PDB file of C-alpha atoms in Angstrom:
ATOM      1  CA  ASP A   9     -10.853  25.212  -6.844  1.00 67.00           C
ATOM      2  CA  GLY A  10      -7.097  23.694  -7.388  1.00 72.00           C
ATOM      3  CA  GLY A  11      -6.645  20.761  -9.881  1.00 93.00           C
ATOM      4  CA  ILE A  12      -6.488  18.415 -12.776  1.00 96.00           C
ATOM      5  CA  THR A  13      -8.828  18.423 -15.015  1.00 96.00           C
ATOM      6  CA  GLN A  14      -8.310  16.035 -17.596  1.00 96.00           C
ATOM      7  CA  SER A  15     -10.213  16.134 -21.153  1.00 88.00           C
ATOM      8  CA  PRO A  16     -12.571  15.119 -22.625  1.00 90.00           C
ATOM      9  CA  LYS A  17     -13.582  11.988 -20.158  1.00 92.00           C
ATOM     10  CA  TYR A  18     -14.800  10.013 -22.722  1.00 94.00           C
ATOM     11  CA  LEU A  19     -12.717   9.822 -26.101  1.00 94.00           C
ATOM     12  CA  PHE A  20     -13.739   7.734 -29.294  1.00 94.00           C
ATOM     13  CA  ARG A  21     -12.120   7.614 -32.215  1.00 91.00           C
ATOM     14  CA  LYS A  22     -11.112   5.153 -35.346  1.00 91.00           C
ATOM     15  CA  GLU A  23      -7.692   3.457 -36.311  1.00 90.00           C
ATOM     16  CA  GLY A  24      -4.627   5.655 -37.066  1.00 89.00           C
ATOM     17  CA  GLN A  25      -5.703   8.130 -36.155  1.00 91.00           C
ATOM     18  CA  ASN A  26      -3.355   9.618 -33.743  1.00 93.00           C
ATOM     19  CA  VAL A  27      -5.549  11.572 -30.463  1.00 94.00           C
ATOM     20  CA  THR A  28      -4.253  14.206 -28.283  1.00 95.00           C
ATOM     21  CA  LEU A  29      -5.010  14.021 -25.315  1.00 96.00           C
ATOM     22  CA  SER A  30      -5.489  17.297 -22.685  1.00 96.00           C
ATOM     23  CA  CYS A  31      -3.772  17.631 -18.800  1.00 97.00           C
ATOM     24  CA  GLU A  32      -4.391  20.936 -16.728  1.00 97.00           C
ATOM     25  CA  GLN A  33      -3.245  21.350 -13.370  1.00 97.00           C
ATOM     26  CA  ASN A  34      -3.058  24.804 -11.290  1.00 95.00           C
ATOM     27  CA  LEU A  35      -1.829  23.351  -8.300  1.00 94.00           C
ATOM     28  CA  ASN A  36       2.212  24.651  -9.710  1.00 93.00           C
ATOM     29  CA  HIS A  37       3.400  20.944  -9.153  1.00 92.00           C
ATOM     30  CA  ASP A  38       6.398  20.939 -10.918  1.00 91.00           C
ATOM     31  CA  ALA A  39       6.262  17.570 -11.991  1.00 91.00           C
ATOM     32  CA  MET A  40       3.298  16.542 -14.076  1.00 94.00           C
ATOM     33  CA  TYR A  41       3.079  12.308 -15.183  1.00 94.00           C
ATOM     34  CA  TRP A  42       0.461  10.688 -17.584  1.00 97.00           C
ATOM     35  CA  TYR A  43      -0.293   5.627 -17.011  1.00 96.00           C
ATOM     36  CA  ARG A  44      -2.258   3.989 -18.792  1.00 96.00           C
ATOM     37  CA  GLN A  45      -4.862   1.547 -16.820  1.00 96.00           C
ATOM     38  CA  ASP A  46      -6.828  -0.929 -18.413  1.00 93.00           C
ATOM     39  CA  PRO A  47      -9.701  -3.228 -17.086  1.00 88.00           C
ATOM     40  CA  GLY A  48      -8.997  -4.352 -13.861  1.00 84.00           C
ATOM     41  CA  GLN A  49      -4.865  -3.827 -14.545  1.00 87.00           C
ATOM     42  CA  GLY A  50      -2.617  -1.865 -12.548  1.00 90.00           C
ATOM     43  CA  LEU A  51      -1.218   1.648 -13.292  1.00 94.00           C
ATOM     44  CA  ARG A  52       1.328   1.667 -16.041  1.00 93.00           C
ATOM     45  CA  LEU A  53       2.960   4.721 -16.661  1.00 92.00           C
ATOM     46  CA  ILE A  54       4.097   6.451 -19.985  1.00 95.00           C
ATOM     47  CA  TYR A  55       5.630   9.298 -19.938  1.00 95.00           C
ATOM     48  CA  TYR A  56       6.759  12.054 -16.828  1.00 93.00           C
ATOM     49  CA  SER A  57       7.711  15.234 -16.756  1.00 93.00           C
ATOM     50  CA  GLN A  58      10.194  16.972 -13.897  1.00 89.00           C
ATOM     51  CA  ILE A  59      10.044  20.517 -15.432  1.00 90.00           C
ATOM     52  CA  VAL A  60       9.000  21.861 -18.063  1.00 93.00           C
ATOM     53  CA  ASN A  61      10.381  21.032 -21.676  1.00 95.00           C
ATOM     54  CA  ASP A  62      12.505  18.092 -19.992  1.00 93.00           C
ATOM     55  CA  PHE A  63      11.075  14.628 -19.954  1.00 93.00           C
ATOM     56  CA  GLN A  64      11.272  11.065 -20.142  1.00 92.00           C
ATOM     57  CA  LYS A  65       9.681   8.038 -21.195  1.00 93.00           C
ATOM     58  CA  GLY A  66       8.077   5.609 -18.377  1.00 91.00           C
ATOM     59  CA  ASP A  67       7.877   1.900 -19.388  1.00 89.00           C
ATOM     60  CA  ILE A  68       5.155   1.913 -22.119  1.00 94.00           C
ATOM     61  CA  ALA A  69       5.928   4.813 -23.835  1.00 95.00           C
ATOM     62  CA  GLU A  70       6.599   3.013 -27.298  1.00 95.00           C
ATOM     63  CA  GLY A  71       3.139   5.205 -29.681  1.00 96.00           C
ATOM     64  CA  TYR A  72       2.707   7.227 -26.939  1.00 97.00           C
ATOM     65  CA  SER A  73       4.139  11.278 -27.456  1.00 97.00           C
ATOM     66  CA  VAL A  74       3.722  13.931 -24.764  1.00 98.00           C
ATOM     67  CA  SER A  75       5.036  17.375 -24.529  1.00 97.00           C
ATOM     68  CA  ARG A  76       6.113  20.213 -21.660  1.00 97.00           C
ATOM     69  CA  GLU A  77       6.674  23.757 -23.065  1.00 97.00           C
ATOM     70  CA  LYS A  78       4.456  24.813 -20.086  1.00 96.00           C
ATOM     71  CA  LYS A  79       4.111  24.196 -16.369  1.00 96.00           C
ATOM     72  CA  GLU A  80       0.680  24.007 -16.297  1.00 97.00           C
ATOM     73  CA  SER A  81       0.326  21.512 -18.978  1.00 97.00           C
ATOM     74  CA  PHE A  82       1.576  17.937 -20.907  1.00 98.00           C
ATOM     75  CA  PRO A  83      -1.084  17.160 -23.431  1.00 97.00           C
ATOM     76  CA  LEU A  84      -0.452  13.715 -23.574  1.00 97.00           C
ATOM     77  CA  THR A  85      -0.022  11.632 -27.843  1.00 97.00           C
ATOM     78  CA  VAL A  86      -1.731   8.238 -28.818  1.00 95.00           C
ATOM     79  CA  THR A  87      -0.285   8.208 -32.122  1.00 93.00           C
ATOM     80  CA  SER A  88      -1.806   5.884 -34.523  1.00 89.00           C
ATOM     81  CA  ALA A  89       1.630   3.284 -33.898  1.00 88.00           C
ATOM     82  CA  GLN A  90       0.611   2.771 -30.894  1.00 89.00           C
ATOM     83  CA  LYS A  91      -0.949  -0.997 -30.847  1.00 89.00           C
ATOM     84  CA  ASN A  92      -3.666  -1.337 -28.302  1.00 91.00           C
ATOM     85  CA  PRO A  93      -4.178   2.372 -27.996  1.00 94.00           C
ATOM     86  CA  THR A  94      -7.875   1.135 -26.127  1.00 96.00           C
ATOM     87  CA  ALA A  95      -7.882   2.605 -22.711  1.00 96.00           C
ATOM     88  CA  PHE A  96      -8.131   4.628 -19.002  1.00 97.00           C
ATOM     89  CA  TYR A  97      -5.223   7.337 -18.988  1.00 97.00           C
ATOM     90  CA  LEU A  98      -4.504   8.806 -15.981  1.00 97.00           C
ATOM     91  CA  CYS A  99      -2.702  12.522 -15.640  1.00 97.00           C
ATOM     92  CA  ALA A 100      -1.071  13.423 -12.520  1.00 95.00           C
ATOM     93  CA  SER A 101       1.032  16.296 -10.753  1.00 94.00           C
ATOM     94  CA  SER A 102       3.968  16.266  -7.053  1.00 91.00           C
ATOM     95  CA  THR A 103       5.184  19.607  -6.539  1.00 84.00           C
ATOM     96  CA  GLY A 104       8.749  18.897  -4.028  1.00 67.00           C
ATOM     97  CA  THR A 105      11.092  17.107  -3.806  1.00 69.00           C
ATOM     98  CA  GLY A 106      10.366  15.023  -0.777  1.00 74.00           C
ATOM     99  CA  PHE A 107       9.251  12.396  -0.366  1.00 74.00           C
ATOM    100  CA  SER A 108       6.248  12.707   1.845  1.00 76.00           C
ATOM    101  CA  TYR A 109       4.821  14.228  -1.174  1.00 82.00           C
ATOM    102  CA  GLU A 110       1.499  12.233  -2.801  1.00 85.00           C
ATOM    103  CA  GLN A 111       0.305  12.514  -6.229  1.00 90.00           C
ATOM    104  CA  TYR A 112      -2.286  14.171  -7.694  1.00 93.00           C
ATOM    105  CA  PHE A 113      -4.332  13.017 -10.179  1.00 95.00           C
ATOM    106  CA  GLY A 114      -7.066  13.718 -12.778  1.00 96.00           C
ATOM    107  CA  PRO A 115     -10.292  12.099 -13.511  1.00 95.00           C
ATOM    108  CA  GLY A 116      -8.931  10.529 -16.364  1.00 96.00           C
ATOM    109  CA  THR A 117      -9.884  10.149 -19.918  1.00 97.00           C
ATOM    110  CA  ARG A 118     -11.002   7.185 -21.213  1.00 96.00           C
ATOM    111  CA  LEU A 119     -10.151   6.562 -25.323  1.00 96.00           C
ATOM    112  CA  THR A 120     -11.470   3.505 -27.495  1.00 95.00           C
ATOM    113  CA  VAL A 121     -10.181   3.554 -30.764  1.00 92.00           C
ATOM    114  CA  THR A 122     -12.077   0.979 -33.441  1.00 90.00           C
TER     115      THR A 122
ATOM    116  CA  ALA B   7      11.354  -7.852 -11.512  1.00 54.00           C
ATOM    117  CA  GLN B   8       8.380  -6.119  -9.081  1.00 64.00           C
ATOM    118  CA  LYS B   9       9.225  -3.672  -7.184  1.00 91.00           C
ATOM    119  CA  ILE B  10       5.429  -3.423  -5.819  1.00 95.00           C
ATOM    120  CA  THR B  11       4.060  -6.793  -4.819  1.00 95.00           C
ATOM    121  CA  GLN B  12      -0.499  -7.024  -3.900  1.00 96.00           C
ATOM    122  CA  THR B  13      -0.368 -10.936  -3.553  1.00 96.00           C
ATOM    123  CA  GLN B  14      -4.245 -10.444  -2.697  1.00 96.00           C
ATOM    124  CA  PRO B  15      -5.916  -9.773  -6.825  1.00 94.00           C
ATOM    125  CA  GLY B  16      -9.560  -9.861  -4.312  1.00 95.00           C
ATOM    126  CA  MET B  17     -10.509  -9.292  -0.546  1.00 96.00           C
ATOM    127  CA  PHE B  18     -14.029  -9.314   0.378  1.00 97.00           C
ATOM    128  CA  VAL B  19     -14.968  -8.116   4.297  1.00 97.00           C
ATOM    129  CA  GLN B  20     -17.887  -7.974   6.002  1.00 98.00           C
ATOM    130  CA  GLU B  21     -19.304  -4.274   6.610  1.00 97.00           C
ATOM    131  CA  LYS B  22     -18.501  -3.186  10.330  1.00 97.00           C
ATOM    132  CA  GLU B  23     -15.712  -5.033   9.930  1.00 98.00           C
ATOM    133  CA  ALA B  24     -11.337  -4.192   9.878  1.00 98.00           C
ATOM    134  CA  VAL B  25      -9.590  -5.555   7.002  1.00 98.00           C
ATOM    135  CA  THR B  26      -5.953  -6.051   5.695  1.00 98.00           C
ATOM    136  CA  LEU B  27      -4.360  -5.081   2.958  1.00 98.00           C
ATOM    137  CA  ASP B  28      -1.115  -6.036   1.879  1.00 98.00           C
ATOM    138  CA  CYS B  29       1.660  -4.731   0.541  1.00 98.00           C
ATOM    139  CA  THR B  30       5.458  -5.613  -0.203  1.00 97.00           C
ATOM    140  CA  TYR B  31       8.502  -3.606  -1.547  1.00 96.00           C
ATOM    141  CA  ASP B  32      11.599  -3.388  -3.564  1.00 94.00           C
ATOM    142  CA  THR B  33      13.998  -0.587  -3.261  1.00 91.00           C
ATOM    143  CA  SER B  34      17.194   0.146  -1.682  1.00 89.00           C
ATOM    144  CA  ASP B  35      17.494   3.276  -0.814  1.00 88.00           C
ATOM    145  CA  PRO B  36      17.462   4.222   2.632  1.00 89.00           C
ATOM    146  CA  SER B  37      14.827   7.421   1.777  1.00 89.00           C
ATOM    147  CA  TYR B  38      12.135   6.620   0.319  1.00 92.00           C
ATOM    148  CA  GLY B  39       7.563   6.694   0.550  1.00 93.00           C
ATOM    149  CA  LEU B  40       4.545   4.416   0.774  1.00 96.00           C
ATOM    150  CA  PHE B  41       1.212   5.616  -0.228  1.00 96.00           C
ATOM    151  CA  TRP B  42      -2.111   3.872  -0.189  1.00 97.00           C
ATOM    152  CA  TYR B  43      -5.116   5.600  -2.999  1.00 97.00           C
ATOM    153  CA  LYS B  44      -8.496   3.910  -3.397  1.00 98.00           C
ATOM    154  CA  GLN B  45      -9.808   3.951  -6.881  1.00 97.00           C
ATOM    155  CA  PRO B  46     -13.413   3.925  -6.918  1.00 96.00           C
ATOM    156  CA  SER B  47     -15.350   2.340  -9.903  1.00 93.00           C
ATOM    157  CA  SER B  48     -15.209   6.339 -11.106  1.00 91.00           C
ATOM    158  CA  GLY B  49     -12.123   6.119 -11.536  1.00 92.00           C
ATOM    159  CA  GLU B  50     -10.309   9.012  -9.893  1.00 92.00           C
ATOM    160  CA  MET B  51      -7.881   7.862  -7.865  1.00 95.00           C
ATOM    161  CA  ILE B  52      -7.670   8.821  -3.864  1.00 95.00           C
ATOM    162  CA  PHE B  53      -4.962   9.558  -1.132  1.00 94.00           C
ATOM    163  CA  LEU B  54      -5.655   7.872   1.251  1.00 97.00           C
ATOM    164  CA  ILE B  55      -2.062   7.770   3.578  1.00 96.00           C
ATOM    165  CA  TYR B  56       1.082   7.990   3.395  1.00 95.00           C
ATOM    166  CA  GLN B  57       4.179   6.474   4.909  1.00 95.00           C
ATOM    167  CA  GLY B  58       7.645   7.759   4.820  1.00 93.00           C
ATOM    168  CA  SER B  59      10.580   5.819   5.138  1.00 93.00           C
ATOM    169  CA  TYR B  60      12.057   6.777   8.106  1.00 93.00           C
ATOM    170  CA  ASP B  61       9.138   7.360  10.805  1.00 92.00           C
ATOM    171  CA  GLN B  62       9.087   5.478  13.374  1.00 90.00           C
ATOM    172  CA  GLN B  63       5.238   5.828  14.474  1.00 94.00           C
ATOM    173  CA  ASN B  64       2.733   3.830  11.724  1.00 95.00           C
ATOM    174  CA  ALA B  65       0.229   6.275   9.987  1.00 95.00           C
ATOM    175  CA  THR B  66      -3.055   7.155  11.162  1.00 96.00           C
ATOM    176  CA  GLU B  67      -5.736   8.486   8.748  1.00 95.00           C
ATOM    177  CA  GLY B  68      -8.762   7.840  10.426  1.00 97.00           C
ATOM    178  CA  ARG B  69     -10.843   4.892   9.568  1.00 97.00           C
ATOM    179  CA  TYR B  70      -6.772   4.038   7.893  1.00 98.00           C
ATOM    180  CA  SER B  71      -3.804   3.385   9.486  1.00 97.00           C
ATOM    181  CA  LEU B  72      -0.252   1.366   7.661  1.00 97.00           C
ATOM    182  CA  ASN B  73       1.681  -1.824   8.939  1.00 97.00           C
ATOM    183  CA  PHE B  74       4.622  -0.364   8.605  1.00 97.00           C
ATOM    184  CA  GLN B  75       7.036  -3.212   9.376  1.00 96.00           C
ATOM    185  CA  LYS B  76      11.136  -1.518   7.719  1.00 95.00           C
ATOM    186  CA  ALA B  77      12.711  -4.472   7.928  1.00 95.00           C
ATOM    187  CA  ARG B  78      10.417  -7.510   6.509  1.00 96.00           C
ATOM    188  CA  LYS B  79      10.103  -4.231   3.658  1.00 96.00           C
ATOM    189  CA  SER B  80       6.284  -4.200   3.610  1.00 97.00           C
ATOM    190  CA  ALA B  81       3.078  -1.906   4.691  1.00 98.00           C
ATOM    191  CA  ASN B  82      -0.449  -2.907   4.578  1.00 98.00           C
ATOM    192  CA  LEU B  83      -3.192  -1.188   4.845  1.00 98.00           C
ATOM    193  CA  VAL B  84      -5.972  -1.477   7.281  1.00 98.00           C
ATOM    194  CA  ILE B  85      -9.139  -0.779   6.934  1.00 98.00           C
ATOM    195  CA  SER B  86     -11.486  -0.666  10.320  1.00 96.00           C
ATOM    196  CA  ALA B  87     -14.714  -0.939  10.714  1.00 96.00           C
ATOM    197  CA  SER B  88     -15.439  -1.130   6.460  1.00 97.00           C
ATOM    198  CA  GLN B  89     -18.608   0.181   5.491  1.00 97.00           C
ATOM    199  CA  LEU B  90     -19.967  -0.040   2.171  1.00 97.00           C
ATOM    200  CA  GLY B  91     -18.915   2.728  -0.091  1.00 97.00           C
ATOM    201  CA  ASP B  92     -14.815   1.423   0.635  1.00 98.00           C
ATOM    202  CA  SER B  93     -15.250  -1.523  -1.845  1.00 98.00           C
ATOM    203  CA  ALA B  94     -13.521  -0.099  -4.538  1.00 97.00           C
ATOM    204  CA  MET B  95      -9.387  -1.195  -6.344  1.00 97.00           C
ATOM    205  CA  TYR B  96      -6.535  -0.060  -3.696  1.00 98.00           C
ATOM    206  CA  PHE B  97      -3.301   0.540  -4.826  1.00 97.00           C
ATOM    207  CA  CYS B  98      -0.139   1.048  -3.047  1.00 97.00           C
ATOM    208  CA  ALA B  99       2.532   2.847  -4.441  1.00 95.00           C
ATOM    209  CA  MET B 100       6.273   3.843  -3.731  1.00 94.00           C
ATOM    210  CA  ARG B 101       8.160   7.515  -5.093  1.00 90.00           C
ATOM    211  CA  GLU B 102      11.694   6.764  -4.919  1.00 83.00           C
ATOM    212  CA  ILE B 103      14.593   7.807  -6.476  1.00 78.00           C
ATOM    213  CA  ASP B 104      15.293   7.059 -10.090  1.00 74.00           C
ATOM    214  CA  ASN B 105      18.075   8.168 -12.244  1.00 71.00           C
ATOM    215  CA  TYR B 106      16.104  10.966 -13.524  1.00 71.00           C
ATOM    216  CA  GLY B 107      14.378  12.839  -9.848  1.00 71.00           C
ATOM    217  CA  GLN B 108      11.420  10.868  -8.298  1.00 74.00           C
ATOM    218  CA  ASN B 109       9.029   8.451  -9.046  1.00 82.00           C
ATOM    219  CA  PHE B 110       6.305   6.667  -7.624  1.00 88.00           C
ATOM    220  CA  VAL B 111       5.265   3.017  -9.001  1.00 90.00           C
ATOM    221  CA  PHE B 112       2.485   1.133  -8.258  1.00 93.00           C
ATOM    222  CA  GLY B 113       1.563  -2.083  -7.833  1.00 94.00           C
ATOM    223  CA  PRO B 114      -1.307  -4.100  -9.491  1.00 94.00           C
ATOM    224  CA  GLY B 115      -4.157  -3.837  -6.354  1.00 96.00           C
ATOM    225  CA  THR B 116      -5.872  -5.458  -4.734  1.00 97.00           C
ATOM    226  CA  ARG B 117     -10.276  -5.450  -5.229  1.00 97.00           C
ATOM    227  CA  LEU B 118     -12.056  -5.217  -2.006  1.00 98.00           C
ATOM    228  CA  SER B 119     -15.593  -6.232  -1.703  1.00 98.00           C
ATOM    229  CA  VAL B 120     -17.277  -4.985   1.763  1.00 98.00           C
ATOM    230  CA  LEU B 121     -20.068  -7.421   2.264  1.00 97.00           C
ATOM    231  CA  PRO B 122     -23.406  -6.205   3.594  1.00 95.00           C
TER     232      PRO B 122
END
């Protein structure tokens, strides 16, 4: 079945450690996105990538980094510079250049940093 | 400035009744797409319905319909015959062109609670 996988579902880290969240898709989508969601809030865009080896900062990129070496993969690293990293992280992908193509989302990773 | 506004942080509806969730958007582009997503407590985002800026008819998908008023820049979601399983967060989103290509912008969401 085609879809987006994010692993792990729950992640715990100590403050000061970098942590990488995985996002893989087998939908053959060109565009991939990372969002952060805090409790009771909407989605805020961290980074997005329209093609391999290229990505753009979103609204809250500080303290995060990404890579897009393969079409299928778009890992997100939460660095120690991110002041409040505890949140729910959602990865998404989309295809086509037409406006009718929706985003497909992964199940998300809940990161807790103590 | 907010590009997507959802003015109802929370809504209650009685089971089997219809409910309208509001969404207004801001764009100067003539071409864009509007989407609604449902997010249950488990966290996954479920695509519900799409409306294109040039579509003449309001979109419908089963119990979901989109009340699209282009001149008012409004794209309200109507859920008919509410069910207990409809209790969730609902997000309105817009796909538009930015300097890099195409991007999605999400509203802050509305939490819907369906009462038995």
